[in-house]
GROMACS .gro file of C-alpha atoms in nm:
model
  352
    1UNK     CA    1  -0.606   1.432  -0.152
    2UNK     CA    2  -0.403   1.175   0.045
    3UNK     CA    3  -0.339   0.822  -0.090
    4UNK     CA    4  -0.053   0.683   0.099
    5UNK     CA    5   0.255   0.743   0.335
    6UNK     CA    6   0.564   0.585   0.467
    7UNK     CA    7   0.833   0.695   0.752
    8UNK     CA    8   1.204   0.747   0.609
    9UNK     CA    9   1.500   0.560   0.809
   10UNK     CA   10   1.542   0.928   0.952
   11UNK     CA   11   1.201   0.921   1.125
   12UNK     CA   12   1.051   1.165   0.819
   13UNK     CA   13   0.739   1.141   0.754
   14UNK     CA   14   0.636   1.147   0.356
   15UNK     CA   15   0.258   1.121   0.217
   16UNK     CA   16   0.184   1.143  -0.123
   17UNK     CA   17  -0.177   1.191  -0.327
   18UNK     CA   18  -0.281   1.452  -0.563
   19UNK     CA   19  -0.331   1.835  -0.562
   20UNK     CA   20  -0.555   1.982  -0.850
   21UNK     CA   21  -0.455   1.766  -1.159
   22UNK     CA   22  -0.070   1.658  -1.057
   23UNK     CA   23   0.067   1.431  -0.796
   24UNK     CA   24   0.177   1.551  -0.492
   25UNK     CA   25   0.422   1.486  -0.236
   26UNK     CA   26   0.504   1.660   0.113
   27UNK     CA   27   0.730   1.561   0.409
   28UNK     CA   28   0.736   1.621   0.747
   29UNK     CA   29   1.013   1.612   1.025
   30UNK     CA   30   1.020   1.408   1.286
   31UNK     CA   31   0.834   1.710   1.507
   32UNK     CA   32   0.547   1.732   1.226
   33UNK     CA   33   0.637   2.067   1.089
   34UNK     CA   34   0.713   2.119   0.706
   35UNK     CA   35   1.052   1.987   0.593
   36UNK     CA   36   1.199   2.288   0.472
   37UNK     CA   37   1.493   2.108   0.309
   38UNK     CA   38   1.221   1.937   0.060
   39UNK     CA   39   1.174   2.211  -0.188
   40UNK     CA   40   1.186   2.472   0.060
   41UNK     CA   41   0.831   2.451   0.196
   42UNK     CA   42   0.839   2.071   0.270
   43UNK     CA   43   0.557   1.995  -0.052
   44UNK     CA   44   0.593   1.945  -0.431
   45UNK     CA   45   0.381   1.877  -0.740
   46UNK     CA   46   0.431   1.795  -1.086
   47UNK     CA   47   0.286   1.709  -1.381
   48UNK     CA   48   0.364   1.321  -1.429
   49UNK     CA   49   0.151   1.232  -1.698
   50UNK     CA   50   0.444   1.484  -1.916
   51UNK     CA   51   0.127   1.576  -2.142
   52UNK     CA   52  -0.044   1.778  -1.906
   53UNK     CA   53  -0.359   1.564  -1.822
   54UNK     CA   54  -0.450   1.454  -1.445
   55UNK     CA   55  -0.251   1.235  -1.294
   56UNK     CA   56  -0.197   1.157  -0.886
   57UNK     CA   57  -0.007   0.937  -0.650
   58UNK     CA   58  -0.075   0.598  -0.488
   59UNK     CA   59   0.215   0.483  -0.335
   60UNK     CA   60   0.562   0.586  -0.244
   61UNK     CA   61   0.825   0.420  -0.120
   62UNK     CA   62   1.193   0.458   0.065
   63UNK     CA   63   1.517   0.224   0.055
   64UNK     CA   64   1.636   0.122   0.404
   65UNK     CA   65   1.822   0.383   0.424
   66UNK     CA   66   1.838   0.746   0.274
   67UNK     CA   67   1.588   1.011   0.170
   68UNK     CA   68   1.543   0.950  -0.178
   69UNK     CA   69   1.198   0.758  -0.227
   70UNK     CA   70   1.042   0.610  -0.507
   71UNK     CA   71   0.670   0.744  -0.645
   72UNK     CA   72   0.409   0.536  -0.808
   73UNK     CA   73   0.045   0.642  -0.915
   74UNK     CA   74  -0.160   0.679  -1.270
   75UNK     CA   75  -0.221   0.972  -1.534
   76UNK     CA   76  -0.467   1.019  -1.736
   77UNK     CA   77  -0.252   0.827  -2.072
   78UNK     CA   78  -0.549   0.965  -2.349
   79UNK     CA   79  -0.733   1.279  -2.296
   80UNK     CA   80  -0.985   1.156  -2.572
   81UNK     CA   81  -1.103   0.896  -2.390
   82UNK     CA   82  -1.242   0.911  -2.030
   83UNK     CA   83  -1.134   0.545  -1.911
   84UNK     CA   84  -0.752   0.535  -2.014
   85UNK     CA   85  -0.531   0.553  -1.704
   86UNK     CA   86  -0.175   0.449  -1.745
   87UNK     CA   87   0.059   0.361  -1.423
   88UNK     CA   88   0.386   0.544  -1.435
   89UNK     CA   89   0.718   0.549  -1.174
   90UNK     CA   90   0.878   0.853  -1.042
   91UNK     CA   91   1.239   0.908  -0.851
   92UNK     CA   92   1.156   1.181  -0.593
   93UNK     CA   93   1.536   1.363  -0.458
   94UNK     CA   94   1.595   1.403  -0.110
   95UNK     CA   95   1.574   1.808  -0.226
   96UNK     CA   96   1.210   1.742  -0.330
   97UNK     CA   97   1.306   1.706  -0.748
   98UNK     CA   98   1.066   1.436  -0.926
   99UNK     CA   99   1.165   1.261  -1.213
  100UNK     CA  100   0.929   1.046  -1.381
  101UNK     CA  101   1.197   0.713  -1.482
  102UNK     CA  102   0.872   0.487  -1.671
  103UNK     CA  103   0.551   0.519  -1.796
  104UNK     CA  104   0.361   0.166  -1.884
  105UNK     CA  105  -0.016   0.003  -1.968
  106UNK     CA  106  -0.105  -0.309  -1.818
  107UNK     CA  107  -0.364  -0.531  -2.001
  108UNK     CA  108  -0.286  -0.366  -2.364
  109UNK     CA  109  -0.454  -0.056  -2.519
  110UNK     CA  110  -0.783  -0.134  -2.392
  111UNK     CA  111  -0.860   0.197  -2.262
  112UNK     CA  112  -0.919   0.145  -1.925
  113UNK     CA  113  -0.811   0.166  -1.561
  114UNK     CA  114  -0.474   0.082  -1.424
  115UNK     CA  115  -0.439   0.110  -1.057
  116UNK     CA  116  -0.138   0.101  -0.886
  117UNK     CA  117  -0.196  -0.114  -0.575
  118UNK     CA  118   0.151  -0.149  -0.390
  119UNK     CA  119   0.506  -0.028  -0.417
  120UNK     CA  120   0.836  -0.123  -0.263
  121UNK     CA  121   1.217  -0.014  -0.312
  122UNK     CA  122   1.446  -0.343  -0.226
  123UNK     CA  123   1.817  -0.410  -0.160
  124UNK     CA  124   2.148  -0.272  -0.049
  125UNK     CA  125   2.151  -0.072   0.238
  126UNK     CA  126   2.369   0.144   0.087
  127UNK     CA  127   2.248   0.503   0.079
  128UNK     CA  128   2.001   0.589  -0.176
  129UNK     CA  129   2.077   0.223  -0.328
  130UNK     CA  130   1.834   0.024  -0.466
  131UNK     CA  131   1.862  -0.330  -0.656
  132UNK     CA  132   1.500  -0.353  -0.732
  133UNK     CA  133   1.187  -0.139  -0.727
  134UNK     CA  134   0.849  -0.316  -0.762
  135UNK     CA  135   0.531  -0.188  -0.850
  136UNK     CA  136   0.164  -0.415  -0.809
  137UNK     CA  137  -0.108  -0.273  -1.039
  138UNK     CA  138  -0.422  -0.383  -1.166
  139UNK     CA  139  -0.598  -0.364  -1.482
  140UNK     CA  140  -0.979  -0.336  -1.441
  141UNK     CA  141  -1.083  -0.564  -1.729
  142UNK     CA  142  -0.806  -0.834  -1.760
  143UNK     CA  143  -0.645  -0.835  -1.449
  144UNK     CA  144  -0.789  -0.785  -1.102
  145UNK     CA  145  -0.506  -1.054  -0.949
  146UNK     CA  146  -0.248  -0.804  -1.019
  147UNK     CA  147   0.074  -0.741  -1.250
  148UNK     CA  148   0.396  -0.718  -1.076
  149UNK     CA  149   0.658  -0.492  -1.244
  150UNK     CA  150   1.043  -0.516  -1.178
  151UNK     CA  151   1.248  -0.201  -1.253
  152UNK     CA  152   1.607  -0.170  -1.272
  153UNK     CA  153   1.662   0.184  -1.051
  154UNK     CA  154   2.074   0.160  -1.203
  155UNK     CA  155   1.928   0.223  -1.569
  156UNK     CA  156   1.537   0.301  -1.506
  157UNK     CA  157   1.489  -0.046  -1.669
  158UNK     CA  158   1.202  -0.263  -1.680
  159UNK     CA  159   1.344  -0.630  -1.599
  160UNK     CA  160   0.994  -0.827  -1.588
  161UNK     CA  161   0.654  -0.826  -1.516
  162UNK     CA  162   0.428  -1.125  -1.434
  163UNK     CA  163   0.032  -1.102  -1.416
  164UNK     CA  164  -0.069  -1.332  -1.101
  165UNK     CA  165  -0.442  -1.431  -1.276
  166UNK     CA  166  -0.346  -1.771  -1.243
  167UNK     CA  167  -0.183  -1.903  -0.996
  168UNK     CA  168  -0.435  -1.967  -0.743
  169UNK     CA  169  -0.620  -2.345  -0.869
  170UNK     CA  170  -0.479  -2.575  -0.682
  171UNK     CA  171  -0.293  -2.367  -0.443
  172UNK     CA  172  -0.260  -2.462  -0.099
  173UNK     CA  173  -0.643  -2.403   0.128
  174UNK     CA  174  -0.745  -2.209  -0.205
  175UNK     CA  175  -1.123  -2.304  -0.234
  176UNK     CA  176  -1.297  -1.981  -0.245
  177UNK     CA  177  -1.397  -1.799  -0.605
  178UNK     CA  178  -1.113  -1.819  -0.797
  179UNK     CA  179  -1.247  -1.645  -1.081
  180UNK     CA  180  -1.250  -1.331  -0.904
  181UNK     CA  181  -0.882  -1.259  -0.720
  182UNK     CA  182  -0.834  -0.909  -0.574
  183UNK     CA  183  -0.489  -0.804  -0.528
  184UNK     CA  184  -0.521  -0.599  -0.224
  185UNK     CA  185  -0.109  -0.501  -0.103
  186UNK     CA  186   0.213  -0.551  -0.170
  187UNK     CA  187   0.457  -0.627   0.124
  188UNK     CA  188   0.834  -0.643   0.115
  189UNK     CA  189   0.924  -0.935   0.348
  190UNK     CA  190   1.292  -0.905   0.247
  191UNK     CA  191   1.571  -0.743   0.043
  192UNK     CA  192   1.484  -1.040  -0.233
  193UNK     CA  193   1.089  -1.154  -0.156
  194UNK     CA  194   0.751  -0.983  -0.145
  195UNK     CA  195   0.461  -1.106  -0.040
  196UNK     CA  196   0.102  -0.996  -0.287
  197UNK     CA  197  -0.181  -1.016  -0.040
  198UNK     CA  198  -0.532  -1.034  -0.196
  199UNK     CA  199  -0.871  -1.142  -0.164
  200UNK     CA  200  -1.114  -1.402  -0.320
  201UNK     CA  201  -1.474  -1.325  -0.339
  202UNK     CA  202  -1.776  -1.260  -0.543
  203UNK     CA  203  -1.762  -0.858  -0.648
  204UNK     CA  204  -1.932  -0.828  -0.329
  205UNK     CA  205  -1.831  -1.046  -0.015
  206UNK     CA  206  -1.484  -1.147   0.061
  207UNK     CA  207  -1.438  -1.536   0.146
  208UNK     CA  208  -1.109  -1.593   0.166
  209UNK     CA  209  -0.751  -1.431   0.182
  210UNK     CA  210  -0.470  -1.551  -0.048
  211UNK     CA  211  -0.102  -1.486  -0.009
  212UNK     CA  212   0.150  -1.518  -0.329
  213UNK     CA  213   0.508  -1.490  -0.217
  214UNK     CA  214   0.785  -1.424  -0.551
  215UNK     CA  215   1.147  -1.351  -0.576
  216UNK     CA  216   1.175  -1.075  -0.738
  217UNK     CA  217   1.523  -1.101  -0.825
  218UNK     CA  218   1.437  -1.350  -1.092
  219UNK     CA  219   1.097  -1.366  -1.081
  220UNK     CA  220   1.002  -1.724  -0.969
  221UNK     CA  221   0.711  -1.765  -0.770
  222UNK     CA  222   0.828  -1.929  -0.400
  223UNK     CA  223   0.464  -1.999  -0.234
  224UNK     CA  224   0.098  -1.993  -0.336
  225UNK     CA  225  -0.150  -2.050  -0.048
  226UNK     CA  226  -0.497  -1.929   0.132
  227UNK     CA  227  -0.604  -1.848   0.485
  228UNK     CA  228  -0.826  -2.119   0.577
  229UNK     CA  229  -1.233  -1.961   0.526
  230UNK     CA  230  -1.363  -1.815   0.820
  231UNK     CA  231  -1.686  -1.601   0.843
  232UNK     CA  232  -1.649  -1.221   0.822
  233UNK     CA  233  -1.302  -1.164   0.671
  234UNK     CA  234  -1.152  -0.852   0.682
  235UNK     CA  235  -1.098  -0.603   0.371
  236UNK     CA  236  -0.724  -0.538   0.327
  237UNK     CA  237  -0.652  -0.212   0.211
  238UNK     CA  238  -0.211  -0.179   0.267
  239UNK     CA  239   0.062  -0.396   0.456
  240UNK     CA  240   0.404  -0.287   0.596
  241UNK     CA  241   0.671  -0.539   0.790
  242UNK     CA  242   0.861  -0.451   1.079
  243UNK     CA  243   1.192  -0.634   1.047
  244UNK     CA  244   1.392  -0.478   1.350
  245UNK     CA  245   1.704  -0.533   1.153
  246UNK     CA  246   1.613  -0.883   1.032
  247UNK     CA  247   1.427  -1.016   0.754
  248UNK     CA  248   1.090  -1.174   0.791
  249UNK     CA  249   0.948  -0.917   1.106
  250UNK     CA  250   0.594  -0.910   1.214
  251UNK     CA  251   0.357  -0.810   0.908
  252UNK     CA  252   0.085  -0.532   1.000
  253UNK     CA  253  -0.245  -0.482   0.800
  254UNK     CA  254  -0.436  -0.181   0.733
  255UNK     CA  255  -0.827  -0.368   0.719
  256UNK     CA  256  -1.164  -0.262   0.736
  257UNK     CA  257  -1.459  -0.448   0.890
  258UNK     CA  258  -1.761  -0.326   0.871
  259UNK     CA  259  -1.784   0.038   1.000
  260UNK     CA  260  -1.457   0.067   1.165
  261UNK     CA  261  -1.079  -0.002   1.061
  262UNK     CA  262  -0.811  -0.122   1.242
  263UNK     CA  263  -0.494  -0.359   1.229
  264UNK     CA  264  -0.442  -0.729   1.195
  265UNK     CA  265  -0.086  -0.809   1.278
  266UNK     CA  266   0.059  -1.121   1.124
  267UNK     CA  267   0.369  -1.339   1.169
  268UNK     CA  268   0.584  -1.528   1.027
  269UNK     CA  269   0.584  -1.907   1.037
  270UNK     CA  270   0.805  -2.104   0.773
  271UNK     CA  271   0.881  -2.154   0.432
  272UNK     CA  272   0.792  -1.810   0.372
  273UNK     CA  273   0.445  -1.875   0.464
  274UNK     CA  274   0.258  -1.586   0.686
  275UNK     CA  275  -0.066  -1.543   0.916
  276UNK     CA  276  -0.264  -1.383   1.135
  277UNK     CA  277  -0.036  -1.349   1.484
  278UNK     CA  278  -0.257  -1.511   1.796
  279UNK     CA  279  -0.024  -1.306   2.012
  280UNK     CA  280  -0.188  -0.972   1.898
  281UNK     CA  281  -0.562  -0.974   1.965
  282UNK     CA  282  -0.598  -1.342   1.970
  283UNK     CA  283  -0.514  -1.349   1.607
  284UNK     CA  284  -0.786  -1.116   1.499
  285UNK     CA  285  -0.773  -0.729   1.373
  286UNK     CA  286  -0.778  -0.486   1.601
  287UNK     CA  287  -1.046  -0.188   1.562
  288UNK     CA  288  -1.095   0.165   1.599
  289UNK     CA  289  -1.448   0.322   1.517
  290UNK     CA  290  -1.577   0.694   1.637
  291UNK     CA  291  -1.863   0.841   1.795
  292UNK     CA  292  -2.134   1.015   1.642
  293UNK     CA  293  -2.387   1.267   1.704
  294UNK     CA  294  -2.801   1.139   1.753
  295UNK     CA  295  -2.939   1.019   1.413
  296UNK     CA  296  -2.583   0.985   1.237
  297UNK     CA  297  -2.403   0.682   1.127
  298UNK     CA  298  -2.018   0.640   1.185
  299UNK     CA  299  -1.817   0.462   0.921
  300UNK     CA  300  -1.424   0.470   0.960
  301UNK     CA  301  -1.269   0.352   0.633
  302UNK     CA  302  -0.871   0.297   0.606
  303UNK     CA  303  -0.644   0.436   0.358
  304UNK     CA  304  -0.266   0.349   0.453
  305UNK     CA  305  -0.081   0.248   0.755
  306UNK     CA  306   0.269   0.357   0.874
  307UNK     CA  307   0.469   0.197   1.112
  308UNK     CA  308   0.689   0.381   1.361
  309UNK     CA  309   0.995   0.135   1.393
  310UNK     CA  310   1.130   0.220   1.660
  311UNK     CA  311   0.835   0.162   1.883
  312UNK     CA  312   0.669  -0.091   1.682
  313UNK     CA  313   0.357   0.125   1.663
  314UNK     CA  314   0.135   0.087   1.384
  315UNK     CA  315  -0.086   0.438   1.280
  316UNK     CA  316  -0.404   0.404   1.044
  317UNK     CA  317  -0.474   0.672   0.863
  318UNK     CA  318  -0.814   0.741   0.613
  319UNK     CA  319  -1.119   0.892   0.672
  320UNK     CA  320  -1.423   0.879   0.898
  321UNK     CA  321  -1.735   0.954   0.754
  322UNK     CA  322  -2.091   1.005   0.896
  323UNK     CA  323  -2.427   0.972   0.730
  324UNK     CA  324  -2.768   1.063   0.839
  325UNK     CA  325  -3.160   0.978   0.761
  326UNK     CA  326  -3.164   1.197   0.486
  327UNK     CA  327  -2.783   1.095   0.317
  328UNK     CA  328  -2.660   1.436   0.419
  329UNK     CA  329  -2.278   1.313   0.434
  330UNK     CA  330  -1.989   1.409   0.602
  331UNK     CA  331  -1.601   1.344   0.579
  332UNK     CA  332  -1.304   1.406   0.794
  333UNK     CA  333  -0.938   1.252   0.789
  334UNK     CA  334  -0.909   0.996   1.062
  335UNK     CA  335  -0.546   0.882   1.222
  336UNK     CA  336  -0.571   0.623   1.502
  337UNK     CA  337  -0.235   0.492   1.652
  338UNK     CA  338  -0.236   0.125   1.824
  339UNK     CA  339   0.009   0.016   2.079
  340UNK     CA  340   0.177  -0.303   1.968
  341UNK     CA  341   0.240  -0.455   2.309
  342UNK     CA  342  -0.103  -0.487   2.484
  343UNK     CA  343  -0.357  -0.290   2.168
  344UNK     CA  344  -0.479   0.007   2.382
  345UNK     CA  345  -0.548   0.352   2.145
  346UNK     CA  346  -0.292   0.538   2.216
  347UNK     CA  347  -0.444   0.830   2.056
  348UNK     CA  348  -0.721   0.865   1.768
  349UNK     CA  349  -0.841   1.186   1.600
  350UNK     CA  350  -1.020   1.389   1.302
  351UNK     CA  351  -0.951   1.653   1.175
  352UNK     CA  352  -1.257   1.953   1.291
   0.00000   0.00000   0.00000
């Protein structure tokens, strides 16, 4: 079970989810076979709820440079009670050893969800050098907006955290429901900022998408705003930025709308204020759907996107599912790369 993946400065590939009851982690080398120098067969998994309950991955993370990465997902915090999942935040070795560094609730002992939404490692380019690690979760009965978490990677240290509920009224083009914020990805936009990308709606529909921008070195908010409403907005499911060696690159967007997924590439315009690029499919996303036999219906549904820097070629990964008549139901893993340049598939598959 895959939940997300990121490329290493070293053009490795890592994706992280869950096998059985405990998180998971493999990497591959740049060729796509097993890296043998990450615990020997290129895959790990351990128990990170350190009780021995289920627990899995959602996110993982690398510095700019350097093969250690950073590991965030939820365990199951209670095994008494069905609806108590607790985030924690693991330190993965470029040998493949995991060591859980924090366990935390959001949203008190409530016993319910946490998710873990987004994760980024920040700071010195210095190898396997971090001056901040930040982790977006959720709490599904206080705090759909999102809680961002600061850690400390010199002392595993938790230096704040700061629940986003409110601080859309009043913000800037912010006149969708603002009762019911949906923190959708977390984007590093430089060694200091990140950018919480989210969605107002009502449980149902999306109407508008809202961007909150904070330092995370002291944990000021810099910019609050909202796309401007438009009909049919996309459902963002992950974000990555391609800096090309600069702060601030081109932002792409893992989306889905309606049966197919795709990318929506944004850019950056001033005062740390992002949007949808009008050089890159006239602003809008750019799908990928797949065929289906007679009688079945194709839905392609996103999971994560990567981002090959060194062509500036986004890859969508997730699954593609088909339904018939009678709900018989079908599911494959679905990767679809798009060229950045002129948004031709370079190549889309699933898996047999």
């Amino acid at each position: 079970e895959v939940h997300a993946g990121q490329m290493s400065p070293y053009d490795k590939m890592v994706v992280v989810g869950r096998a059985g009851t405990n998180s998971a982690a493999v990497r591959f080398t740049s060729n796509g076979l097993d890296d043998t120098v990450f615990a020997g067969d290129g895959g790990i998994d351990w128990d990170a709820s350190g009780i021995g309950t289920s627990d899995r991955a959602h996110a993982v993370a690398h510095g700019e440079f350097g093969d250690l990465f950073w590991v965030a997902g939820t365990y199951d915090s209670d095994p008494s009670a069905s609806t108590d999942d607790d985030i924690y935040l693991a330190r993965i070795s470029n040998e493949g050893t995991p060591s859980v560094v924090a366990r935390y609730e959001l949203g008190g002992n409530d016993f319910r969800f946490d998710r873990v939404i987004g994760l980024a490692a920040l700071g010195s380019p210095n190898i396997g050098f971090h001056d901040s690690v930040v982790v977006l979760g959720d709490n599904e009965s206080t705090d759909y907006a999102g809680t961002v978490s600061v850690f400390d990677p010199s002392n595993d240290a938790l230096l704040s955290s700061l629940s986003l509920q409110n601080l859309l009224p009043g913000a800037t083009n912010c006149n969708g429901n603002l009762d019911d914020p949906k923190a959708k990805a977390l984007v590093p936009i430089s060694e200091r900022y990140v950018a919480v990308i989210g969605e107002l709606g009502n449980g149902i529909t999306s109407e508008q998408v809202y961007v909150i921008v904070l330092d995370v070195t002291d944990g000021e908010i810099y910019t609050t705003y909202c796309l401007p409403a438009s009909a049919g907005v996309p459902s963002i499911v992950a974000g990555v930025v391609d800096d090309q060696g600069s702060d601030f690159g081109k932002m792409f967007l893992a989306v889905n709308v309606g049966d197919k997924f795709g990318v929506w590439r944004w850019r950056y315009n001033s005062g740390l204020r992002y949007g949808p690029d009008p050089d890159y499919n006239a602003g809008q996303p750019a799908l990928a759907g797949f065929a289906a036999a007679a009688g079945q219906i194709p839905e392609a549904v996103a999971s994560a996107i990567i981002l090959d820097d060194v062509l500036d070629r986004p890859v969508v990964v997730g699954g593609a599912h088909w339904t018939t008549s009678q709900s018989e139901y079908d599911y494959d893993v679905a990767v679809t790369r798009f060229l950045a340049a002129d948004l031709l598939l370079r190549d889309s598959f699933e898996t047999p």
